[in-house]
Coordinates of C-alpha atoms and ligand atoms in Angstrom, one line a residue:
Chain A
M2 CA 10.5 -45.6 164.1
S3 CA 10.7 -47.6 161.0
E4 CA 11.9 -44.6 158.9
E5 CA 14.7 -44.0 161.5
A6 CA 15.8 -47.7 161.3
K7 CA 15.7 -47.5 157.5
A8 CA 18.0 -44.5 157.5
K9 CA 20.4 -46.2 159.8
I10 CA 20.6 -49.3 157.7
L11 CA 21.2 -47.3 154.5
E12 CA 23.8 -45.2 156.2
Y13 CA 25.5 -48.4 157.5
M14 CA 25.5 -49.9 154.0
K15 CA 27.1 -46.8 152.5
T16 CA 30.0 -46.9 155.0
Q17 CA 30.9 -50.5 154.6
K18 CA 33.9 -51.6 152.4
K19 CA 32.0 -54.6 151.1
T20 CA 29.2 -53.9 148.6
K21 CA 27.4 -57.1 149.4
L22 CA 26.3 -57.7 153.0
Y23 CA 24.7 -60.5 155.0
F24 CA 21.5 -60.0 156.9
N25 CA 23.4 -60.6 160.1
D26 CA 25.8 -57.8 159.3
L27 CA 23.0 -55.4 158.5
C28 CA 21.4 -56.1 161.9
K29 CA 24.4 -54.5 163.5
A30 CA 23.1 -51.2 162.1
V31 CA 20.0 -51.5 164.3
P32 CA 21.1 -53.4 167.4
E33 CA 18.0 -52.1 169.3
L34 CA 15.7 -54.1 167.0
K35 CA 14.9 -57.8 167.2
M36 CA 16.1 -59.6 164.1
R37 CA 12.5 -60.3 163.0
E38 CA 11.8 -56.6 163.3
A39 CA 14.9 -55.6 161.4
K40 CA 13.8 -58.0 158.7
K41 CA 10.5 -56.1 158.3
V42 CA 12.4 -52.9 157.9
L43 CA 14.6 -54.4 155.2
N44 CA 11.6 -55.8 153.4
E45 CA 10.2 -52.3 153.1
L46 CA 13.6 -51.0 151.8
V47 CA 13.5 -53.7 149.2
E48 CA 9.9 -52.8 148.2
E49 CA 10.9 -49.2 147.9
G50 CA 13.8 -50.2 145.6
K51 CA 16.4 -48.8 148.0
V52 CA 18.0 -52.1 148.7
K53 CA 18.5 -55.1 146.4
Y54 CA 19.0 -58.8 146.9
W55 CA 22.0 -60.5 145.6
S56 CA 21.9 -64.3 145.5
S57 CA 24.5 -67.0 144.7
G58 CA 21.6 -69.5 144.6
S59 CA 22.5 -70.9 148.0
T60 CA 23.2 -67.7 149.9
T61 CA 21.5 -64.3 149.8
L62 CA 23.1 -61.0 150.5
Y63 CA 21.9 -57.4 150.3
M64 CA 23.3 -54.5 148.4
L65 CA 22.6 -50.9 147.4
P66 CA 21.2 -50.4 143.9
G67 CA 23.1 -48.1 141.6
E68 CA 26.2 -48.9 139.8
D69 CA 25.8 -52.6 140.4
D70 CA 22.3 -52.7 138.9
V71 CA 21.3 -55.7 136.8
A72 CA 21.9 -54.0 133.5
A73 CA 25.3 -52.7 134.6
E74 CA 26.1 -56.1 136.1
E75 CA 25.2 -57.9 132.9
E76 CA 27.0 -55.3 130.8
K77 CA 30.2 -56.0 132.7
M78 CA 29.9 -59.7 132.0
K79 CA 30.1 -59.3 128.3
Chain B
M11 CA 19.9 -82.6 112.2
A12 CA 23.3 -80.8 112.0
L13 CA 23.9 -78.9 115.2
K14 CA 25.9 -75.7 115.4
H15 CA 28.7 -77.2 117.5
A16 CA 30.4 -80.6 117.2
T17 CA 30.0 -82.6 120.4
P18 CA 32.0 -85.8 120.1
M19 CA 32.3 -86.4 123.8
L20 CA 28.7 -85.7 124.7
D21 CA 27.7 -88.1 121.8
E22 CA 29.4 -90.9 123.8
L23 CA 26.8 -90.4 126.5
E24 CA 24.0 -91.3 124.1
K25 CA 25.4 -94.8 123.7
G26 CA 24.3 -97.7 126.0
P27 CA 21.0 -98.8 127.3
W28 CA 20.2 -95.7 129.5
P29 CA 18.1 -92.7 128.7
S30 CA 20.4 -89.8 127.9
F31 CA 20.1 -86.2 128.9
V32 CA 22.2 -85.4 125.8
T33 CA 19.5 -86.9 123.5
D34 CA 16.9 -84.9 125.4
I35 CA 18.8 -81.7 125.0
K36 CA 19.5 -82.4 121.3
R37 CA 15.8 -83.0 120.7
M38 CA 15.0 -79.5 122.1
A39 CA 18.0 -78.0 120.2
A40 CA 16.1 -78.5 117.0
R41 CA 13.7 -75.8 118.2
K42 CA 15.8 -73.8 120.6
P43 CA 19.1 -72.2 119.8
M44 CA 19.7 -71.9 123.5
C45 CA 19.9 -75.7 123.7
E46 CA 22.4 -75.8 120.8
D47 CA 24.7 -73.4 122.6
L48 CA 24.2 -75.3 125.9
L49 CA 25.5 -78.5 124.2
G50 CA 28.4 -76.6 122.8
L51 CA 29.3 -75.0 126.1
L52 CA 29.1 -78.4 127.9
E53 CA 31.3 -80.0 125.3
M54 CA 33.9 -77.3 126.0
S55 CA 33.6 -77.9 129.7
Y56 CA 34.4 -81.6 129.1
E57 CA 37.4 -80.6 127.0
H58 CA 38.7 -78.1 129.5
K59 CA 37.7 -80.2 132.5
E60 CA 36.4 -77.0 134.0
G61 CA 32.9 -75.4 134.4
H62 CA 32.0 -72.4 132.4
W63 CA 29.2 -71.0 134.5
K64 CA 29.4 -67.9 136.7
H65 CA 27.3 -68.1 139.8
G66 CA 25.0 -65.6 141.3
G67 CA 23.6 -62.2 140.6
I68 CA 20.9 -59.8 141.5
V69 CA 18.3 -61.1 139.1
G70 CA 14.9 -62.0 140.5
V71 CA 11.3 -61.0 140.4
F72 CA 10.2 -57.8 142.1
G73 CA 9.9 -58.1 145.9
Y74 CA 11.2 -61.7 146.0
G75 CA 14.6 -62.6 147.2
G76 CA 14.4 -66.2 146.1
G77 CA 13.1 -68.5 143.4
V78 CA 15.5 -67.3 140.7
I79 CA 19.1 -68.5 140.5
G80 CA 21.2 -66.2 138.3
R81 CA 23.5 -68.1 136.0
Y82 CA 25.7 -66.6 133.3
C83 CA 28.1 -68.2 130.9
D84 CA 31.7 -67.0 131.0
R85 CA 32.1 -67.3 127.2
P86 CA 29.2 -65.3 125.8
D87 CA 31.4 -64.5 122.8
L88 CA 31.3 -68.2 121.8
F89 CA 27.8 -69.1 123.1
P90 CA 25.7 -66.0 122.9
N91 CA 22.4 -67.9 123.4
V92 CA 23.4 -69.0 126.9
A93 CA 24.9 -65.8 127.9
H94 CA 22.1 -65.8 130.5
F95 CA 20.8 -69.1 131.6
H96 CA 18.9 -68.5 134.8
T97 CA 17.1 -71.2 136.7
M98 CA 13.6 -70.7 138.1
R99 CA 12.4 -72.8 141.0
V100 CA 8.6 -73.3 140.9
N101 CA 6.9 -74.3 144.1
Q102 CA 5.6 -77.8 143.4
P103 CA 2.1 -78.8 144.6
A104 CA 2.1 -80.7 147.9
S105 CA 3.2 -84.3 147.3
K106 CA 3.6 -83.4 143.6
F107 CA 0.0 -83.9 142.5
Y108 CA -0.5 -82.2 139.1
S109 CA -3.2 -82.4 136.6
T110 CA -1.9 -83.2 133.1
E111 CA -3.5 -79.9 132.1
A112 CA -1.3 -78.0 134.6
L113 CA 1.8 -79.8 133.4
R114 CA 1.1 -79.1 129.7
K115 CA 0.5 -75.4 130.5
L116 CA 3.7 -75.2 132.6
C117 CA 5.7 -76.7 129.7
D118 CA 4.1 -74.4 127.2
I119 CA 4.9 -71.3 129.2
W120 CA 8.5 -72.5 129.6
E121 CA 9.0 -73.3 126.0
E122 CA 7.7 -69.8 125.1
H123 CA 9.9 -67.9 127.6
G124 CA 12.8 -70.2 128.4
S125 CA 14.9 -73.1 127.1
G126 CA 12.1 -75.6 127.4
L127 CA 14.3 -77.8 129.6
T128 CA 13.0 -78.9 132.9
N129 CA 14.1 -80.9 135.9
M130 CA 11.2 -82.6 137.4
H131 CA 11.9 -82.4 140.3
G132 CA 15.0 -81.0 141.9
S133 CA 16.3 -82.4 145.2
T134 CA 14.7 -79.5 147.0
G135 CA 11.4 -80.8 145.7
D136 CA 10.7 -77.8 143.4
C137 CA 9.9 -78.1 139.8
I138 CA 13.1 -76.7 138.2
L139 CA 12.9 -74.7 135.0
L140 CA 16.4 -74.5 133.5
G141 CA 17.6 -71.6 131.4
T142 CA 16.1 -68.2 130.7
T143 CA 17.1 -64.6 130.3
T144 CA 16.7 -61.7 132.6
D145 CA 14.0 -60.0 130.5
Q146 CA 11.8 -63.1 130.6
L147 CA 11.7 -63.4 134.4
E148 CA 8.8 -61.1 135.1
P149 CA 6.6 -62.3 132.2
I150 CA 7.1 -66.0 133.3
F151 CA 6.3 -65.1 136.9
Y152 CA 3.1 -63.2 135.8
R153 CA 1.9 -66.2 133.8
L154 CA 2.7 -68.7 136.5
T155 CA 0.8 -66.8 139.1
H156 CA -2.1 -65.7 136.9
E157 CA -2.7 -68.6 134.6
L158 CA -1.6 -71.5 136.8
G159 CA -2.0 -70.2 140.4
M160 CA 1.6 -71.4 141.0
D161 CA 4.3 -69.5 142.8
L162 CA 8.1 -69.5 142.8
G163 CA 9.8 -71.6 145.4
G164 CA 12.7 -70.9 147.7
S165 CA 16.4 -70.4 147.1
G166 CA 19.2 -68.6 148.9
S167 CA 19.1 -67.9 152.6
N168 CA 15.4 -68.4 153.1
M169 CA 13.0 -71.1 154.0
R170 CA 13.1 -73.5 151.1
T171 CA 10.0 -74.9 149.5
P172 CA 8.7 -77.5 152.0
E173 CA 8.2 -81.0 150.7
G174 CA 6.1 -84.0 151.8
C175 CA 5.6 -87.7 150.9
V176 CA 2.5 -88.8 149.2
G177 CA 0.9 -89.4 152.6
R178 CA -2.7 -90.2 153.2
A179 CA -3.6 -89.4 149.7
R180 CA -2.3 -92.8 148.5
C181 CA -0.5 -94.5 151.4
E182 CA -2.2 -96.6 154.1
W183 CA 0.7 -96.2 156.5
S184 CA 0.6 -92.4 156.8
C185 CA 0.1 -91.2 160.3
L186 CA -0.1 -87.6 159.1
D187 CA -1.9 -85.4 156.5
T188 CA 1.4 -84.5 154.8
Q189 CA -0.3 -82.4 152.2
D190 CA -2.1 -80.2 154.8
I191 CA 1.1 -79.8 156.8
I192 CA 3.1 -78.8 153.8
Y193 CA 0.4 -76.4 152.6
D194 CA 0.2 -74.9 156.1
I195 CA 3.9 -74.3 156.4
T196 CA 4.0 -72.8 152.8
I197 CA 1.2 -70.3 153.5
K198 CA 2.0 -69.5 157.1
Y199 CA 5.7 -68.7 156.3
Q200 CA 5.3 -67.0 152.9
D201 CA 7.6 -64.2 154.1
E202 CA 10.3 -66.6 155.2
L203 CA 9.9 -68.4 151.8
H204 CA 10.3 -65.4 149.6
R205 CA 12.3 -62.9 151.6
P206 CA 15.6 -64.3 152.8
M207 CA 16.5 -63.4 156.4
F208 CA 18.2 -66.5 157.7
P209 CA 21.9 -67.3 158.2
Y210 CA 21.5 -69.9 155.5
K211 CA 19.0 -72.2 153.9
F212 CA 16.3 -73.9 156.0
K213 CA 14.3 -76.9 154.9
F214 CA 11.2 -78.6 156.2
K215 CA 10.2 -82.1 155.0
A216 CA 7.3 -84.2 156.2
S217 CA 7.0 -88.0 155.9
G218 CA 3.8 -89.7 156.9
C219 CA 5.6 -92.6 158.6
P220 CA 9.1 -93.7 159.7
N221 CA 9.7 -95.2 156.2
D222 CA 10.5 -91.5 155.5
C223 CA 10.0 -91.5 151.7
V224 CA 11.2 -87.9 151.4
A225 CA 14.3 -88.7 153.4
A226 CA 13.4 -85.9 155.8
I227 CA 15.8 -87.3 158.5
A228 CA 18.7 -87.0 156.1
R229 CA 18.0 -83.6 154.4
A230 CA 15.7 -81.3 156.4
D231 CA 16.7 -78.8 159.0
C232 CA 13.4 -79.7 160.6
S233 CA 12.0 -83.1 159.8
I234 CA 8.4 -84.0 160.6
I235 CA 8.0 -87.8 160.7
G236 CA 4.7 -89.6 161.3
T237 CA 4.5 -92.1 164.2
W238 CA 2.0 -93.6 166.7
R239 CA 1.8 -93.8 170.5
D240 CA -0.4 -96.8 170.9
K241 CA 0.1 -100.4 169.7
I242 CA 0.8 -101.8 166.2
R243 CA -2.5 -103.3 165.0
I244 CA -2.1 -107.0 164.5
D245 CA -4.4 -109.3 162.4
Q246 CA -3.2 -112.7 163.8
E247 CA -5.2 -114.5 161.0
A248 CA -3.1 -112.7 158.4
V249 CA 0.2 -113.3 160.2
R250 CA -0.6 -117.0 160.0
A251 CA -1.5 -116.6 156.3
Y252 CA 2.0 -115.1 155.6
V253 CA 3.7 -118.0 157.6
G254 CA 1.5 -120.5 155.7
G255 CA 2.5 -119.1 152.3
E256 CA -0.9 -117.8 151.4
L257 CA 0.2 -114.1 151.2
V258 CA 3.2 -112.7 149.3
P259 CA 5.6 -111.0 151.8
N260 CA 6.8 -107.4 151.4
G261 CA 3.8 -106.5 149.3
G262 CA 5.5 -108.2 146.4
S263 CA 8.4 -105.8 146.3
H264 CA 10.9 -108.7 146.3
G265 CA 9.1 -110.9 143.8
F266 CA 5.5 -112.0 143.4
E267 CA 5.8 -115.7 143.8
K268 CA 4.0 -117.2 146.8
R269 CA 6.3 -118.6 149.5
K270 CA 6.2 -119.4 153.1
L271 CA 7.5 -116.5 155.2
D272 CA 10.2 -117.5 157.7
I273 CA 8.8 -115.2 160.3
Q274 CA 11.6 -115.9 162.8
K275 CA 14.4 -115.2 160.4
E276 CA 12.8 -112.4 158.3
V277 CA 10.9 -110.5 161.0
I278 CA 11.5 -111.4 164.6
D279 CA 15.3 -111.7 164.4
L280 CA 15.5 -108.5 162.4
C281 CA 13.5 -106.4 164.8
P282 CA 16.1 -103.9 166.1
T283 CA 14.9 -103.9 169.6
R284 CA 14.0 -107.6 169.7
C285 CA 10.6 -106.8 171.0
M286 CA 8.6 -109.4 169.1
E287 CA 7.9 -113.1 169.7
W288 CA 6.3 -115.8 167.6
D289 CA 5.0 -119.0 169.3
G290 CA 4.0 -120.7 166.1
K291 CA 0.4 -119.4 166.3
N292 CA 0.4 -115.9 167.6
L293 CA 2.6 -112.9 167.2
K294 CA 3.3 -110.9 170.4
I295 CA 4.8 -107.4 170.3
W296 CA 6.1 -105.5 173.4
D297 CA 5.1 -102.1 172.0
E298 CA 6.8 -100.2 174.8
D299 CA 10.1 -101.3 173.4
C300 CA 9.3 -100.9 169.7
T301 CA 11.2 -98.0 168.0
R302 CA 8.7 -97.8 165.1
C303 CA 11.3 -98.8 162.6
M304 CA 8.5 -100.1 160.2
H305 CA 10.4 -103.3 159.3
C306 CA 7.7 -105.8 160.5
I307 CA 4.9 -103.7 158.9
N308 CA 6.8 -103.5 155.6
V309 CA 7.2 -107.3 155.5
M310 CA 3.6 -108.1 156.5
P311 CA 1.5 -105.2 155.4
R312 CA -1.8 -107.2 155.4
A313 CA -1.2 -108.4 159.0
L314 CA 0.4 -105.3 160.7
R315 CA -0.5 -101.7 160.6
P316 CA 0.6 -98.6 162.6
G317 CA -1.5 -97.7 165.6
T318 CA -4.3 -95.2 165.6
D319 CA -3.2 -92.7 168.1
V320 CA -1.0 -90.9 165.5
G321 CA 1.2 -87.8 165.4
A322 CA 4.7 -86.7 164.5
T323 CA 8.2 -86.9 165.8
I324 CA 9.9 -83.6 165.2
L325 CA 13.6 -83.8 164.5
C326 CA 16.2 -81.1 163.8
G327 CA 19.5 -80.5 162.3
A328 CA 20.0 -82.6 159.2
K329 CA 22.0 -81.5 156.2
A330 CA 23.2 -83.2 153.1
P331 CA 25.9 -81.0 151.6
I332 CA 27.6 -81.9 148.4
L333 CA 31.1 -82.0 149.7
E334 CA 31.4 -83.1 153.3
G335 CA 29.7 -83.1 156.7
A336 CA 26.4 -85.0 156.0
Q337 CA 24.4 -85.1 159.2
L338 CA 21.1 -86.7 160.3
S339 CA 18.4 -85.0 162.3
S340 CA 18.1 -85.5 166.1
V341 CA 14.9 -86.1 167.9
I342 CA 13.7 -82.9 169.6
I343 CA 10.1 -83.6 170.2
P344 CA 9.4 -87.3 170.5
F345 CA 5.6 -86.9 169.9
M346 CA 3.4 -84.0 168.8
K347 CA -0.3 -84.5 167.7
M348 CA 0.3 -82.3 164.6
E349 CA -3.3 -81.4 164.0
P350 CA -4.7 -78.2 162.4
P351 CA -4.2 -75.3 163.2
Y352 CA -0.7 -76.6 164.2
E353 CA -0.3 -73.9 166.9
E354 CA 2.1 -76.0 169.0
F355 CA 4.3 -76.6 165.9
H356 CA 4.3 -72.9 164.9
E357 CA 5.4 -71.9 168.4
F358 CA 8.2 -74.4 168.3
V359 CA 9.3 -73.2 164.8
E360 CA 9.4 -69.6 165.8
K361 CA 11.5 -70.2 168.9
M362 CA 13.8 -72.4 166.9
W363 CA 14.3 -69.7 164.2
D364 CA 14.8 -66.9 166.7
W365 CA 17.6 -68.9 168.3
W366 CA 19.2 -69.7 165.0
M367 CA 19.0 -66.1 163.8
E368 CA 20.4 -64.7 167.0
N369 CA 23.3 -67.2 167.2
G370 CA 24.0 -68.6 163.8
K371 CA 27.0 -67.5 161.9
N372 CA 26.7 -66.7 158.2
R373 CA 26.2 -69.9 156.2
E374 CA 25.8 -72.0 159.3
R375 CA 23.0 -74.5 159.2
L376 CA 20.8 -75.2 162.3
G377 CA 22.4 -78.6 162.8
E378 CA 25.9 -77.0 162.7
L379 CA 24.9 -74.4 165.3
I380 CA 23.4 -77.2 167.5
Q381 CA 26.8 -79.0 167.3
R382 CA 28.7 -75.8 168.1
L383 CA 26.7 -74.6 171.0
G384 CA 25.3 -77.9 172.2
L385 CA 22.0 -79.7 172.2
R386 CA 21.3 -78.4 175.7
E387 CA 21.5 -74.8 174.6
F388 CA 19.1 -75.5 171.8
L389 CA 16.6 -77.3 174.1
K390 CA 16.7 -74.3 176.5
A391 CA 15.9 -72.0 173.6
V392 CA 13.0 -74.0 172.3
E393 CA 11.8 -74.8 175.9
V394 CA 11.9 -78.5 175.5
Q395 CA 12.8 -80.9 178.3
P396 CA 15.8 -83.2 177.7
D397 CA 14.7 -86.7 177.0
P398 CA 16.6 -90.0 176.6
R399 CA 15.0 -90.4 173.2
M400 CA 17.1 -87.5 171.9
I401 CA 20.3 -89.5 172.1
N402 CA 21.4 -92.6 170.4
T403 CA 22.6 -94.7 173.4
P404 CA 21.6 -92.8 176.6
R405 CA 23.1 -95.4 178.9
F406 CA 26.6 -94.7 177.5
N407 CA 26.3 -91.0 178.3
P408 CA 23.8 -90.3 181.0
Y409 CA 25.4 -87.1 182.1
I410 CA 25.2 -84.7 179.2
F411 CA 22.0 -83.1 180.2
Y412 CA 22.9 -82.3 183.8
D413 CA 22.9 -78.6 184.3
P414 CA 24.0 -77.1 187.8
A415 CA 20.9 -75.0 187.7
D416 CA 18.7 -78.1 187.6
V417 CA 20.4 -79.9 190.5
P418 CA 19.5 -79.0 194.1
G419 CA 22.6 -77.3 195.5
G420 CA 24.2 -77.1 192.1
W421 CA 28.0 -77.3 191.8
E422 CA 31.0 -75.4 190.6
R423 CA 33.4 -76.9 188.2
D424 CA 36.5 -75.5 186.7
A425 CA 36.9 -77.6 183.5
K426 CA 40.2 -75.9 182.6
A427 CA 41.9 -76.5 185.9
Y428 CA 40.6 -80.1 185.8
R429 CA 42.1 -80.6 182.3
E430 CA 45.4 -79.3 183.6
R431 CA 45.5 -82.2 186.1
H432 CA 43.9 -84.7 183.8
H433 CA 44.8 -84.5 180.2
A434 CA 42.0 -85.6 177.8
Ligands
HEM525 C1 22.9 -105.0 196.1 C2 23.6 -104.0 195.6 C3 23.6 -103.5 194.2 C4 22.9 -104.0 193.1 C5 22.0 -105.2 193.0 C6 23.3 -103.2 192.0 C7 22.8 -103.4 190.7 C8 23.2 -102.6 189.6 C9 22.7 -102.8 188.3 C10 21.8 -103.8 187.8 C11 23.3 -101.8 187.5 C12 23.1 -101.6 186.0 C13 22.0 -100.6 185.8 C14 21.8 -100.4 184.3 O1 22.6 -99.7 183.7 O2 20.9 -100.9 183.7 C15 24.1 -101.0 188.4 C16 24.8 -99.9 187.9 C17 25.6 -99.1 188.8 N1 25.8 -99.3 190.1 FE1 25.0 -100.8 191.3 N2 24.2 -102.2 192.4 C18 24.4 -102.4 193.7 C19 25.1 -101.6 194.5 C20 25.9 -100.6 194.1 C21 26.8 -99.8 195.0 C22 27.0 -100.0 196.5 C23 27.4 -98.8 194.2 C24 28.4 -97.7 194.5 C25 29.0 -97.6 195.7 C26 26.9 -99.0 192.9 C27 27.2 -98.2 191.8 C28 26.7 -98.4 190.6 C29 27.1 -97.5 189.4 C30 28.0 -96.4 189.5 C31 26.4 -98.0 188.3 C32 26.5 -97.5 186.9 C33 25.3 -96.6 186.7 C34 25.2 -96.2 185.2 O3 26.0 -96.6 184.4 O4 24.3 -95.4 184.9 N3 26.0 -100.1 192.9 N4 24.0 -101.5 189.6
HEM526 C1 43.1 -98.1 188.0 C2 41.9 -97.9 188.3 C3 40.7 -97.8 187.3 C4 40.7 -98.0 186.0 C5 41.8 -98.2 185.0 C6 39.3 -97.8 185.6 C7 38.9 -97.9 184.3 C8 37.6 -97.7 183.9 C9 37.1 -97.7 182.5 C10 38.0 -97.9 181.3 C11 35.8 -97.5 182.6 C12 34.9 -97.5 181.4 C13 34.8 -96.0 180.9 C14 33.9 -95.8 179.7 O1 32.9 -96.6 179.6 O2 34.1 -94.9 179.0 C15 35.4 -97.4 183.9 C16 34.1 -97.2 184.3 C17 33.8 -97.0 185.7 N1 34.6 -97.0 186.7 FE1 36.6 -97.3 186.7 N2 38.6 -97.6 186.7 C18 39.4 -97.6 187.8 C19 39.0 -97.4 189.1 C20 37.8 -97.2 189.5 C21 37.4 -97.0 190.9 C22 38.3 -97.0 192.1 C23 36.0 -96.8 190.9 C24 35.0 -96.6 192.1 C25 35.3 -96.5 193.4 C26 35.6 -96.9 189.6 C27 34.3 -96.8 189.2 C28 33.8 -96.9 187.9 C29 32.5 -96.7 187.5 C30 31.3 -96.4 188.4 C31 32.4 -96.8 186.1 C32 31.2 -96.7 185.2 C33 31.0 -95.3 184.8 C34 29.9 -95.2 183.8 O3 29.1 -96.2 183.7 O4 29.8 -94.2 183.1 N3 36.6 -97.2 188.8 N4 36.5 -97.5 184.7
SF4_527 S1 6.8 -92.1 154.2 FE1 5.4 -93.6 155.0 S2 3.4 -92.7 154.7 FE2 4.8 -91.5 153.4 S3 4.6 -92.5 151.4 FE3 6.4 -93.4 152.5 S4 5.5 -95.3 153.5 FE4 3.8 -94.0 152.9
SF4_528 S1 8.3 -101.6 164.0 FE1 10.4 -102.3 164.1 S2 10.9 -102.1 166.3 FE2 8.7 -102.1 166.2 S3 8.1 -104.2 166.4 FE3 8.3 -103.9 164.2 S4 10.4 -104.5 163.7 FE4 10.3 -104.2 166.0

């Protein structure tokens, strides 16, 4: 069940225009899950390195790793 | 010592009688090139009247969504040593009790891996370590956890590091074991602390009594404030000693000279509910009307003490944003015993979070959501009965809690049609 939910979330993230998504928005990918359940699934995705946190300091968003990885992000800042 | 950058404007801030953060940073700059560039960058900001930090990023330690706040300078060409200047939030011990050994160790770790600059403590309560680079984050985290048994605190859309007043450890007024409550929340909600899932930040703060030394009522989404259900304990002998000038009022906080306390003017007339009386010999308190404001106890600490049937008032919805919309917490649970294992409190917290997560918009604090959907909706979600103590002046507005479902027969009301006939 959790694998299925993970796949749905990843698929949803790939199809969004925005690269950074709020937790609330990600929950739309798995409407059948309670938010606290959806959160567990997301935690697993983070642990597996398939989803990354992005934080402004006051707000946190989720994004896919890849081209926006830390090194790349920092490289772009130079 | 000659610093790399000239800082004429910052130098002004070293003049005058006050301690100066510029002097502090300069002292560190002698050892840390990072601090030299920090001063240069700040001087440039003063010149341009504009900040030169970029906010946010994906930096963090593995598996944690909070505790590191990514900060980058927008002119790394001029100030390469502060190209990265990330903040780390370290979860402070409950009530901020440290051993000097732990403080020294913490500073040593930070000088080795970061700028050496700290902010003890931030308004969140955390111990704030200012300025490090991405490659140092994991080594610092490893040393904090392994050498000091300390953890990172909260940032972003998660439960923030909970904070409590000094409580029973040092204060005779405390009605709560604030350290135990803060520790319990920290451990019970580790996931919420480290892995963001909320619409926005969420803060718990616990004060042992209504003096509220951590300003929970003004800053916490959920404030836990100590109170008592029975009577204020009165030592009539000591009351007479204050009136007779044998004891110094206010515990000496307004001067240590002995003087006769004008009990009528300084205590009785200032009681917000006028529930006290002094007949020249004895003090009488009508405790059923006392709102536990602490005033009389603060003035005569040797004579008056909180009762012994103690617990907490749970309030929700405060926020203290930088720009606008400051809001105080509202009473939600007038009295809860608040004893380990705190099951009643945990149940309440989880209902509250479920409602906020389901209904909150992105970046909407709990207090804003309560305002948007109404206190009644919130009370339904947390299964708490409406109570006059939840509103400031219940007599002025006795109708707000009536729900057709609760009234036999109910009623139907078309508010829109009514407003067409009666303009607001
Ligand atoms: C001997 C007859 C009455 C006495 C002694 C009396 C007394 C009072 C008192 C003392 C209050 C203030 C309560 C408070 O807010 O503390 C009050 C309020 C009120 N009374 Fe009476 N009353 C009487 C008859 C009536 C009648 C016949 C009506 C209506 C037909 C009425 C309607 C009201 C209303 C609407 C309020 C305001 C309630 C509120 O603000 O919550 N009263 N009355
Ligand atoms: C020209 C006619 C009237 C005017 C201008 C008037 C005006 C007012 C005002 C300004 C208030 C205070 C509202 C507030 O505190 O926000 C009030 C309260 C009240 N009025 Fe009137 N009123 C009128 C007629 C009536 C009549 C005919 C009745 C009853 C038969 C009535 C019953 C009451 C009651 C019970 C309250 C107290 C409501 C409460 O305590 O919440 N009024 N009125
Ligand atoms: S809030 Fe009350 S109990 Fe806590 S330190 Fe202040 S006076 Fe003491
Ligand atoms: S605590 Fe405040 S309200 Fe209660 S009796 Fe003392 S002064 Fe009055």
